[in-house]
Tab-separated table of C-alpha atoms in Angstrom:
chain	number	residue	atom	x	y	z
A	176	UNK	CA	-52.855	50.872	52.562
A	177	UNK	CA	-51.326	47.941	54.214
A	178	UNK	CA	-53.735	44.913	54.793
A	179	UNK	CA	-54.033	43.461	57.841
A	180	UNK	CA	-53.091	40.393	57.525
A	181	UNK	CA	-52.753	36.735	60.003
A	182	UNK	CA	-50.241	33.844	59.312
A	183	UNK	CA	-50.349	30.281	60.622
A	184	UNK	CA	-48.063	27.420	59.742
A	185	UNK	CA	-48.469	23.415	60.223
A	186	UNK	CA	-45.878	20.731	59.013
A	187	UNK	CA	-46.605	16.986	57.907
A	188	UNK	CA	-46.185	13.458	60.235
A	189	UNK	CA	-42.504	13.419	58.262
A	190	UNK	CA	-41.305	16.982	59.342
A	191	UNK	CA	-38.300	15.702	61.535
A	192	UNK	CA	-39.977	17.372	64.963
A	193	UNK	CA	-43.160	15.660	64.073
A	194	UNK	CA	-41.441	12.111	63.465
A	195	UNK	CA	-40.017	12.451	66.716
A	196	UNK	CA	-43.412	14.109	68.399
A	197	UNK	CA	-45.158	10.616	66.895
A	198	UNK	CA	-42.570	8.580	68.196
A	199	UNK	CA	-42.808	10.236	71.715
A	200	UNK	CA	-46.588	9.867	71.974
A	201	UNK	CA	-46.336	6.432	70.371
A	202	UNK	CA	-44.322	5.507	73.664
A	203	UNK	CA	-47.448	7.087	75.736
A	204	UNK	CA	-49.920	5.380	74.112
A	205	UNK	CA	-47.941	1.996	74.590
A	206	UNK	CA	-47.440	2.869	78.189
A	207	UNK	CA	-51.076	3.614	78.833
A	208	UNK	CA	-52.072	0.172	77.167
A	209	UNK	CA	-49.692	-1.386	79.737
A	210	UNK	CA	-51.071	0.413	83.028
A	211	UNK	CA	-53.552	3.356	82.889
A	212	UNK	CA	-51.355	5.110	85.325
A	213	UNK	CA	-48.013	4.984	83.908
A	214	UNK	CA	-45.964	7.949	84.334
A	215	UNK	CA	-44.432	8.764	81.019
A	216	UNK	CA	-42.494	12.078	80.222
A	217	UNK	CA	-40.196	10.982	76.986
A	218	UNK	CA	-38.196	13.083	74.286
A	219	UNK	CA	-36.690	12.004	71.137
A	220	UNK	CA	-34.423	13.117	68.855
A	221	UNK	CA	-33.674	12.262	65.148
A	222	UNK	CA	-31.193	12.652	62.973
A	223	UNK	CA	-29.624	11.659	59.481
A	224	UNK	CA	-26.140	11.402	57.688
A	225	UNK	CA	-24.681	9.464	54.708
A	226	UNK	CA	-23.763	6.804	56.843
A	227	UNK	CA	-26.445	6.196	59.046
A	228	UNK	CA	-29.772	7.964	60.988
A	229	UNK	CA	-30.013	7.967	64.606
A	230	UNK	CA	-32.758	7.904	67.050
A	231	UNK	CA	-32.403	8.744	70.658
A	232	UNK	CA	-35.382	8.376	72.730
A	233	UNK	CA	-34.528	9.843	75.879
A	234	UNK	CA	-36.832	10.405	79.292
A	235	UNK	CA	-38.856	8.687	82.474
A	236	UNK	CA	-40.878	6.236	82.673
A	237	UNK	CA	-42.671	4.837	85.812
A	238	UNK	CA	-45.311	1.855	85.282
A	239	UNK	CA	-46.820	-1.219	86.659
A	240	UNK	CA	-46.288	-4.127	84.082
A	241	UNK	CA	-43.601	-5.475	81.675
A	242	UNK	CA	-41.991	-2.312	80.041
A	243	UNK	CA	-43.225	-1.856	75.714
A	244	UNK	CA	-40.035	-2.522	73.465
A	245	UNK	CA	-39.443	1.273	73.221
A	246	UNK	CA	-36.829	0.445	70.236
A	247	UNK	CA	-39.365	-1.880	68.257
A	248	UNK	CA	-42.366	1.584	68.860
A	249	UNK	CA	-39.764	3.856	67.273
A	250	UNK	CA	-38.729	1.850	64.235
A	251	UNK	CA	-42.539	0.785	63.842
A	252	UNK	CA	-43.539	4.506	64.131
A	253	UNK	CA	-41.166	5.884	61.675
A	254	UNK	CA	-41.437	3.496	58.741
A	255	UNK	CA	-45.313	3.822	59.272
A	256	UNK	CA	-44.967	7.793	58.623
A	257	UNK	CA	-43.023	6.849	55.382
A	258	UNK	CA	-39.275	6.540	56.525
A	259	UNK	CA	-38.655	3.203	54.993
A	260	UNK	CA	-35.543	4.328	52.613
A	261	UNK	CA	-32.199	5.651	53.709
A	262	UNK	CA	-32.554	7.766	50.231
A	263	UNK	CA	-36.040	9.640	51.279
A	264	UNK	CA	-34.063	10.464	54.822
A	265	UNK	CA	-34.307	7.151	57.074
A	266	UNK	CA	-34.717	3.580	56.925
A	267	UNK	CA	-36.157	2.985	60.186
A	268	UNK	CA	-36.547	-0.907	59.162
A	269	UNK	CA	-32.843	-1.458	58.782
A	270	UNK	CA	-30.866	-1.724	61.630
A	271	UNK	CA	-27.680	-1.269	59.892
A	272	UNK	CA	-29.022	1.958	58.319
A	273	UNK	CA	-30.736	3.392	61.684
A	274	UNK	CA	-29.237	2.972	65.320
A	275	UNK	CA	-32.142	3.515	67.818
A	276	UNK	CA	-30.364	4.654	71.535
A	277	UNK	CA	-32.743	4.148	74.374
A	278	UNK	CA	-31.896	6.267	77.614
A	279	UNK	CA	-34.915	6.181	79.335
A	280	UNK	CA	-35.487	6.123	83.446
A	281	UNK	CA	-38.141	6.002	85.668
A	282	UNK	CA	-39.779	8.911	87.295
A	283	UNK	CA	-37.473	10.614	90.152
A	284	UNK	CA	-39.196	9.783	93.350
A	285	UNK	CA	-39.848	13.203	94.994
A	286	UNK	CA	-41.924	14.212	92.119
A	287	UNK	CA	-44.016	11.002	91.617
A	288	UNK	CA	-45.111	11.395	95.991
A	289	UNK	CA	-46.661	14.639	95.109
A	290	UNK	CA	-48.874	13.616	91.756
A	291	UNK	CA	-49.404	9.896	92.766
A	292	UNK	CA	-52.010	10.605	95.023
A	293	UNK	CA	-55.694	9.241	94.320
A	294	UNK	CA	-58.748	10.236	92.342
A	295	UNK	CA	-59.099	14.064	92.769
A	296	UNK	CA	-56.518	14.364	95.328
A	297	UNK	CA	-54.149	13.762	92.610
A	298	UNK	CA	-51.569	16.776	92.130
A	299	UNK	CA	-50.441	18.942	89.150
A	300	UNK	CA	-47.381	17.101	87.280
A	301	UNK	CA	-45.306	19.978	87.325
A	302	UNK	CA	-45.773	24.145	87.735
A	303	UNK	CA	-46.454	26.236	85.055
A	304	UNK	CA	-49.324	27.833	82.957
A	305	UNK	CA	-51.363	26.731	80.161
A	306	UNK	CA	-53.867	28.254	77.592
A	307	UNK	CA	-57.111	27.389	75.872
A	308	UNK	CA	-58.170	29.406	73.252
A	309	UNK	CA	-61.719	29.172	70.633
A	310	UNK	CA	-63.505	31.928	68.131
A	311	UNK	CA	-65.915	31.953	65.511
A	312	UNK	CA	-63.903	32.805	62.665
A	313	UNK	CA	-64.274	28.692	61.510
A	314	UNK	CA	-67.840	28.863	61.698
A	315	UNK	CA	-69.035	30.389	58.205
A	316	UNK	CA	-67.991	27.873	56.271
A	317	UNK	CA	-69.588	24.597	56.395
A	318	UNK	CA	-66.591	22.442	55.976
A	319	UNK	CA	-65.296	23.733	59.578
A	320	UNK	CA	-68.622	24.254	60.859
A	321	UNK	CA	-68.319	22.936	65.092
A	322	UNK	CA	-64.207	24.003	65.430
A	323	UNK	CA	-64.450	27.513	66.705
A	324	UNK	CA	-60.929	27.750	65.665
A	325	UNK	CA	-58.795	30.271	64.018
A	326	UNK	CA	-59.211	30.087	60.212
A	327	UNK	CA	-55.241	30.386	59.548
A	328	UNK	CA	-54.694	27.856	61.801
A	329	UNK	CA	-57.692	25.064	60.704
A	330	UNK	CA	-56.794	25.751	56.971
A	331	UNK	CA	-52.797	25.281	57.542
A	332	UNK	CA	-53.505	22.403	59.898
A	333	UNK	CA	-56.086	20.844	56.333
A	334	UNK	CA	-53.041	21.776	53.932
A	335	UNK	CA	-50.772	19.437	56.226
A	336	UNK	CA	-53.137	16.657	56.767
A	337	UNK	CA	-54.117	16.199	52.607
A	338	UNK	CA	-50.599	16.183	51.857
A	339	UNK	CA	-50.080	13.112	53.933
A	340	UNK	CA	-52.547	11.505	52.911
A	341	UNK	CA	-52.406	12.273	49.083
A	342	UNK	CA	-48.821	11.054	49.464
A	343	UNK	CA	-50.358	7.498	51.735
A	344	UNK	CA	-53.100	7.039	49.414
A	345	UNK	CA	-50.600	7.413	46.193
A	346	UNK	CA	-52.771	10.621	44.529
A	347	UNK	CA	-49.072	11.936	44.101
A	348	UNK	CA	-46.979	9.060	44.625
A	349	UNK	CA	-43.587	11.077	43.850
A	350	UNK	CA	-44.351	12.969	47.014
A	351	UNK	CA	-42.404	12.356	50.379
A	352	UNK	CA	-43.326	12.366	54.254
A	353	UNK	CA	-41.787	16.238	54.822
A	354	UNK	CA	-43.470	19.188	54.269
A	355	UNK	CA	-45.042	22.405	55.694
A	356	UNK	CA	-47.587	24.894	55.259
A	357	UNK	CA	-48.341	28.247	55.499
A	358	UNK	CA	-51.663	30.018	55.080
A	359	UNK	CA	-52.402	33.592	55.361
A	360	UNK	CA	-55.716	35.226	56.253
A	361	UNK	CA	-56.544	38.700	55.204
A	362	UNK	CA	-59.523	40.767	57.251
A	363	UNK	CA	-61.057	44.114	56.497
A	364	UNK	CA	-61.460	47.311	58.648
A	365	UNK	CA	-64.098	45.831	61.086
A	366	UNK	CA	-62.371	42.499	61.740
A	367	UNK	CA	-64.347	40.233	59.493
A	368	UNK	CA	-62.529	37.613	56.642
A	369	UNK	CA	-61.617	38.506	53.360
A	370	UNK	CA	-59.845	35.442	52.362
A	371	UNK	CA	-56.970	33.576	51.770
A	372	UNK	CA	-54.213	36.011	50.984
A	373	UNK	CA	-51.468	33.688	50.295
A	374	UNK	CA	-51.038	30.109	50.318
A	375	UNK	CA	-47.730	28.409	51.230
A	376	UNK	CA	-46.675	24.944	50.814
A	377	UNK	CA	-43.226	22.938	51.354
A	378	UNK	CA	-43.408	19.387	49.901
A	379	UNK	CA	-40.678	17.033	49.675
A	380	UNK	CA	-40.021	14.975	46.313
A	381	UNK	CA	-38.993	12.528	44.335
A	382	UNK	CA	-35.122	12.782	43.039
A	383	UNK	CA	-36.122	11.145	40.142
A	384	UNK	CA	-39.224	13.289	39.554
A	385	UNK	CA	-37.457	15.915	36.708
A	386	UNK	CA	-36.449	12.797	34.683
A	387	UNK	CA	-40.062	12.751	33.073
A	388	UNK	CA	-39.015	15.860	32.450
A	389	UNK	CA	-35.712	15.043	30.408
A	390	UNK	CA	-34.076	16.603	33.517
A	391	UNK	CA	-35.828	20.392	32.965
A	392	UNK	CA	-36.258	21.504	36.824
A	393	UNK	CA	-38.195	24.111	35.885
A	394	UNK	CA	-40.771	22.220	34.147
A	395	UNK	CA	-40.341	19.896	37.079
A	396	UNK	CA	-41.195	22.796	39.613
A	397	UNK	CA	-44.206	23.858	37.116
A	398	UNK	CA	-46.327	20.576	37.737
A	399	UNK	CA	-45.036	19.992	41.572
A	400	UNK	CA	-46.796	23.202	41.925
A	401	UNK	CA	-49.959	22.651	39.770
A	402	UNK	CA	-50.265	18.730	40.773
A	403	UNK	CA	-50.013	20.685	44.709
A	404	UNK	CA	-52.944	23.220	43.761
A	405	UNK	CA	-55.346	20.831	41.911
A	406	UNK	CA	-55.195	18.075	44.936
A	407	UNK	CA	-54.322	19.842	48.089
A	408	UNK	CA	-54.860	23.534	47.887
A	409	UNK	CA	-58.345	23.145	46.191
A	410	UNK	CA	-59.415	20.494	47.925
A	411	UNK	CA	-58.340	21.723	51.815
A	412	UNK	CA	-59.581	25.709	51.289
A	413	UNK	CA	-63.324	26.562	51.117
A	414	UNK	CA	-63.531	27.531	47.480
A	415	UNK	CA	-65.500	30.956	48.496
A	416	UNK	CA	-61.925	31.981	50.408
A	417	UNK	CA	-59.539	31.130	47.665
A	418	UNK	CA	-59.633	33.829	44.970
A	419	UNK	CA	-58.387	34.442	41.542
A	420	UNK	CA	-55.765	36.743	43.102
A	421	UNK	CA	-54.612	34.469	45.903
A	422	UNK	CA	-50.681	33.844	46.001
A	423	UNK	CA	-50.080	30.224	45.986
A	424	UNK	CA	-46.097	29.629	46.222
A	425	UNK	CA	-44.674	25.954	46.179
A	426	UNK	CA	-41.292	25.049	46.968
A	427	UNK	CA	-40.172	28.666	47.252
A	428	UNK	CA	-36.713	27.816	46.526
A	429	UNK	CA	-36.960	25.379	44.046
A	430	UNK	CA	-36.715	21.654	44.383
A	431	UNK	CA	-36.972	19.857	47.654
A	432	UNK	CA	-35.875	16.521	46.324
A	433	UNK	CA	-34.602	13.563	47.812
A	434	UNK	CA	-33.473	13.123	50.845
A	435	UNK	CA	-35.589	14.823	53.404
A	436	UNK	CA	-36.714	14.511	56.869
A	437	UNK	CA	-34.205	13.720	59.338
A	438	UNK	CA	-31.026	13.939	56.803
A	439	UNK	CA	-31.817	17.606	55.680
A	440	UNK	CA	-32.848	18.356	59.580
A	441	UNK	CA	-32.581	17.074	62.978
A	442	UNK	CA	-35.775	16.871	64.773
A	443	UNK	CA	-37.028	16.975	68.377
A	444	UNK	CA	-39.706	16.136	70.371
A	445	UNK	CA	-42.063	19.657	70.917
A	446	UNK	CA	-40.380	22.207	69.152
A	447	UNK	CA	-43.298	22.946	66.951
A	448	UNK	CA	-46.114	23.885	69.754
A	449	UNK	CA	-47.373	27.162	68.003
A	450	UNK	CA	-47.900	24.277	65.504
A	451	UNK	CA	-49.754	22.119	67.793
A	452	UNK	CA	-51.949	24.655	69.167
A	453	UNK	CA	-53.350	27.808	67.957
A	454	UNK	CA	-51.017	28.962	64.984
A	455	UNK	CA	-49.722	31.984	67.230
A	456	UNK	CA	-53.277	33.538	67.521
A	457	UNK	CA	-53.788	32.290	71.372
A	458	UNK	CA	-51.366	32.468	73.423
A	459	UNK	CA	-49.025	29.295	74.560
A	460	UNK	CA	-47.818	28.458	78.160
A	461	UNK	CA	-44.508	27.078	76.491
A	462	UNK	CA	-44.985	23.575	77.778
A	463	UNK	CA	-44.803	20.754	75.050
A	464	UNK	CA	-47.863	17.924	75.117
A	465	UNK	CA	-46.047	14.930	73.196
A	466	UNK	CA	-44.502	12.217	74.888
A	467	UNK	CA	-46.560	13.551	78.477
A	468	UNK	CA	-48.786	11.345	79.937
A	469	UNK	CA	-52.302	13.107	81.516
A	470	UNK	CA	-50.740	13.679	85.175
A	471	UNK	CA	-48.639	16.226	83.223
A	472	UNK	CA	-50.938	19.293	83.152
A	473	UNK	CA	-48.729	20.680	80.288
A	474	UNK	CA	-50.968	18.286	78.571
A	475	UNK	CA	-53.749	17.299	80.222
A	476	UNK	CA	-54.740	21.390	81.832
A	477	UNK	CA	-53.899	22.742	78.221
A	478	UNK	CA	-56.835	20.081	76.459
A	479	UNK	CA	-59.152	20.940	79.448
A	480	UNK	CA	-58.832	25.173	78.680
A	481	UNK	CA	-59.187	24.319	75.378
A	482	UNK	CA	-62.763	22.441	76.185
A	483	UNK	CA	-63.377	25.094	78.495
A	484	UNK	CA	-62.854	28.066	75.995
A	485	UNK	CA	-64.785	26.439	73.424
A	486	UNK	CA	-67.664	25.980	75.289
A	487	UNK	CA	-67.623	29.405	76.327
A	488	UNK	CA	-67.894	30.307	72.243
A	489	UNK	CA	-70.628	27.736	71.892
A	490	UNK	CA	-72.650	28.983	74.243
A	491	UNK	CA	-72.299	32.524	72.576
A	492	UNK	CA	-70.803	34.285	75.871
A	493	UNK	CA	-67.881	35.582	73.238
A	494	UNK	CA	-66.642	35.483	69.903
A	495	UNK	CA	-63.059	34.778	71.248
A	496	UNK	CA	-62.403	33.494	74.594
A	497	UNK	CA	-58.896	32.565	76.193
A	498	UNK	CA	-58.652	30.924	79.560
A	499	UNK	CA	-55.514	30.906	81.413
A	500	UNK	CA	-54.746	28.240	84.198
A	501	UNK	CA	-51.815	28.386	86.520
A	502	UNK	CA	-50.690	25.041	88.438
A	503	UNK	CA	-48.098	24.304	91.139
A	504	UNK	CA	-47.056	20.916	91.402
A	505	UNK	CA	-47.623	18.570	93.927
A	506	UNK	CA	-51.145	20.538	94.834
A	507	UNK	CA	-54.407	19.597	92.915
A	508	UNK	CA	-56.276	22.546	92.944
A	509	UNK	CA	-55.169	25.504	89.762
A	510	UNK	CA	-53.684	28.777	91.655
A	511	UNK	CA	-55.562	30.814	89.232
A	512	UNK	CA	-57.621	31.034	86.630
A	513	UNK	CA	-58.246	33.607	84.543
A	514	UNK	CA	-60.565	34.664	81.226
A	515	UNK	CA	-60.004	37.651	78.421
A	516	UNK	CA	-62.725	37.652	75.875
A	517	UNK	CA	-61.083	40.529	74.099
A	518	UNK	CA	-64.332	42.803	74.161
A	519	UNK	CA	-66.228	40.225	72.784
A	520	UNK	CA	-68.588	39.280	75.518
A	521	UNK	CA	-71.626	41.187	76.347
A	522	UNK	CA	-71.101	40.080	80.397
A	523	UNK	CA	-67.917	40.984	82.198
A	524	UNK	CA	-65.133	38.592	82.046
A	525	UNK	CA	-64.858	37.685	86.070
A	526	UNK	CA	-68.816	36.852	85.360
A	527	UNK	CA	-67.469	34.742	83.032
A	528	UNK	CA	-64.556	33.885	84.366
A	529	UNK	CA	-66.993	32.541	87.696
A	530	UNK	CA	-69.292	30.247	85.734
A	531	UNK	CA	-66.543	29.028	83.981
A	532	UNK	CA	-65.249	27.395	87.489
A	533	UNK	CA	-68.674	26.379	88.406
A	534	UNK	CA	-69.285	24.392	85.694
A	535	UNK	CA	-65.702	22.682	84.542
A	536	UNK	CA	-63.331	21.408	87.333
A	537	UNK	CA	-59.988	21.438	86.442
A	538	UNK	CA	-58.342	19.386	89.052
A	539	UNK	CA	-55.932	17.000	87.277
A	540	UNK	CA	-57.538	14.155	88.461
A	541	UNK	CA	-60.870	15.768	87.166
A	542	UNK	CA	-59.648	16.422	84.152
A	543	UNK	CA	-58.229	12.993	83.329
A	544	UNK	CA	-61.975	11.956	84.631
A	545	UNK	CA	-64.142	14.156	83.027
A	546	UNK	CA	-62.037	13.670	79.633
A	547	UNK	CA	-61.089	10.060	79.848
A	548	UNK	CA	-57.686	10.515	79.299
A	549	UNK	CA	-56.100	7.821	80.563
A	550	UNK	CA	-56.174	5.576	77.557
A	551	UNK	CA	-53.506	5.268	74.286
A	552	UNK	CA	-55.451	8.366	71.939
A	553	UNK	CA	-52.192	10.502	71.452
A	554	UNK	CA	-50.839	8.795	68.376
A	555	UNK	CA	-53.557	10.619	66.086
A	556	UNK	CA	-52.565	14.245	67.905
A	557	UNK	CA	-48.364	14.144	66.860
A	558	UNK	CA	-49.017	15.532	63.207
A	559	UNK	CA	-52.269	18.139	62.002
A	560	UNK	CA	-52.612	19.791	65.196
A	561	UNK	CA	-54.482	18.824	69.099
A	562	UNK	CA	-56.822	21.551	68.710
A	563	UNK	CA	-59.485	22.132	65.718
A	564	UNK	CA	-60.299	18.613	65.188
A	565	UNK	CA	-63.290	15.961	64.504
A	566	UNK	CA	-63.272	14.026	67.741
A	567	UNK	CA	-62.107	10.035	66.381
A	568	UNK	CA	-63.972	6.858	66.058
A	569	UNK	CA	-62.067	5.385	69.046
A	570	UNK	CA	-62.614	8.764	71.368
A	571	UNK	CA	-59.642	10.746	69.895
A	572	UNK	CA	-60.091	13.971	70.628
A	573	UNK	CA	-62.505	13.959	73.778
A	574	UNK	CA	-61.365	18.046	74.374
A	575	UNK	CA	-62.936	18.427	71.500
A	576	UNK	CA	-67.079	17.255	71.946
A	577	UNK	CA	-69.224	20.119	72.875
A	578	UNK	CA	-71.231	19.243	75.937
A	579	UNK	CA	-74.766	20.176	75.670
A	580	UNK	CA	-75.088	20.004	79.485
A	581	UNK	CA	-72.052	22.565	79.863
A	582	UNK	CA	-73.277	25.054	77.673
A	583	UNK	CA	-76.854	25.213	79.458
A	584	UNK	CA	-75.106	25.719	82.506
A	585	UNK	CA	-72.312	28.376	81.344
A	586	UNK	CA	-75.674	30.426	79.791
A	587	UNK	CA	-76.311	33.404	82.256
């Protein structure tokens, strides 16, 4: 019998659509230091060839204040995710090695009329539609305990996260800033977990890497993968979901040496938001969040369903809850909004569905209020994922902290 099975991927800070997602929101965040109510909407796009790498940052910007050095952000952005070496895929440091094109206006002015309006007046950035998904599957295990987050999705978004930082904090110091994940989940005839059924992981190299190994790739290959399993599989997966017969596959094709990143693959700014959000188990509006500032509900509407959603779990009205909003732009107020619980809940969904609008108020303006969004906290969401996360030190993450207020008041 064929298992039923769930996938989710996640790729590092040095996957070339991440670089240029963390350059993007670097730009935001530099923006919003300059004037709270900037009006940033910025792509970029990097690439590499034997010659030279490019960056093109590309987009509108509308602010009150002397403009950030958008060339200095990118270089400083790049060579802080690892790209310091024209070998490993980009020298962002060297400006004979990597030309930086800025082609940037401000915001046209029959758009910025309709959304620069005050306090809750303030209208939706654009049309469109955006999702906020949250379950319980995260909450057996201690070590995602508070997510309510698909368990694909946390685990690939973990994978991604410890290979960065066992390649920043030199645990593997032959590793490189590119990479990916894959984790998938398998579930039994009544829906619950299983475990782990396979395990996927990409990771750049060091060129040089198979010389300790008198130039034998397949011994090379042999400890990538069991230097991979020791100090990122084991350590990122709860150990009760990881199994004797779990298929762990490394560098499926064989090496992934020297260079990476942007040489081996042009990147652009949101092309990876399955990545960003849910791992394909919610569904996705389409809109990109990196390089938006909050007046953008592509960004701002899609962190406040999230919040929504997961209250809705929290306050154990469902076991899964996704909450659709619909904006059109110019006007404040969502045209609908909408709630599926999936059979989950033991109240109908429009019961739901009401309290839900009672209690959160997702005006843009609201949001950006209620949320404190208009400060520079976007950096930390380019690479491991928006949703699923430990809300930061400096208020990363606000979409994130349960409200114990909310959750009294969603409680029928």
């Amino acid at each position: 019998m064929l298992a039923d099975l769930f996938s989710s991927e996640s790729v590092t800070s040095g996957h070339p659509d991440k670089l240029c997602d963390a350059i993007s929101d670097a730009i935001v965040d530099a923006c919003l230091a300059v004037d709270a109510n900037a009006r940033v909407a910025v792509e970029t796009c990097v690439k590499g060839k034997n010659d030279i790498s490019l960056i093109v940052l590309a987009g509108e910007v509308s602010l009150v204040g002397e403009a950030p050095d958008y060339q200095a952000i990118a270089r400083k952005t790049a060579a802080s995710i690892g790209y310091t070496s024209h070998d490993i895929g980009m020298d962002a440091t060297s400006h004979e090695l990597c030309d930086v094109q800025v082609h940037i206006t401000t915001q046209a002015a029959n758009i910025a009329q309709g959304v620069n309006k005050d306090g809750l007046q303030q209208g939706a950035g654009d049309q469109g539609l955006m999702f906020g998904y949250a379950c319980t599957e995260t909450e057996s295990f201690p070590e995602l305990k508070g997510r309510y987050f698909p368990l694909a999705a946390a685990l690939s978004q973990k994978l991604t996260r410890r290979l960065s930082a066992v390649r920043e904090q030199r645990i593997l110091p032959w590793a490189r800033p590119d990479g990916k994940s894959q984790v998938t989940v398998e579930y039994d005839e009544d829906g619950n977990i299983k475990g782990v059924h396979t395990v996927i992981i990409a990771i750049q190299h060091d060129k040089h890497l198979k010389d300790q190994f008198d130039g034998d790739e397949v011994r090379e290959l042999e400890f990538v993968k069991n230097e991979i399993i020791e100090h990122v599989v084991k350590h990122s997966i709860p150990k009760q979901l990881l199994g004797e017969d779990c298929n762990i596959v490394v560098n499926g094709t064989g090496r992934f040496a020297d260079p990476g990143g942007p040489y081996s693959d042009a990147g652009l700014t949101g092309r990876k938001i399955i990545v960003d959000t849910y791992g394909g188990m919610g569904r996705h509006g389409g809109g990109a969040f990196s390089g938006k500032d909050p007046s953008k509900v592509d960004r701002s509407a899609a962190y406040a369903s999230r919040w929504a959603a997961k209250h809705v779990v929290a306050a154990g009205l469902a076991d899964r809850c996704e909450i659709q909003l619909a904006y059109v732009i110019g006007v404040a107020e969502p045209v609908s909004l909408r709630v599926e619980t999936f059979g989950t809940s033991a109240v109908s969904e429009r019961q739901i569905a009401q309290r839900v609008s009672d209690v959160f108020d997702f005006r843009p303006g609201a949001i950006t209020s209620d949320l404190d969004l208009l400060r520079p906290i976007y950096s930390p969401c380019a690479a491991g994922g928006h949703f699923g996360r430990t809300p930061g030190k400096n208020g990363e993450f606000p979409w994130e902290v349960i409200d114990s207020a909310k959750i009294e008041a969603l409680k029928f």
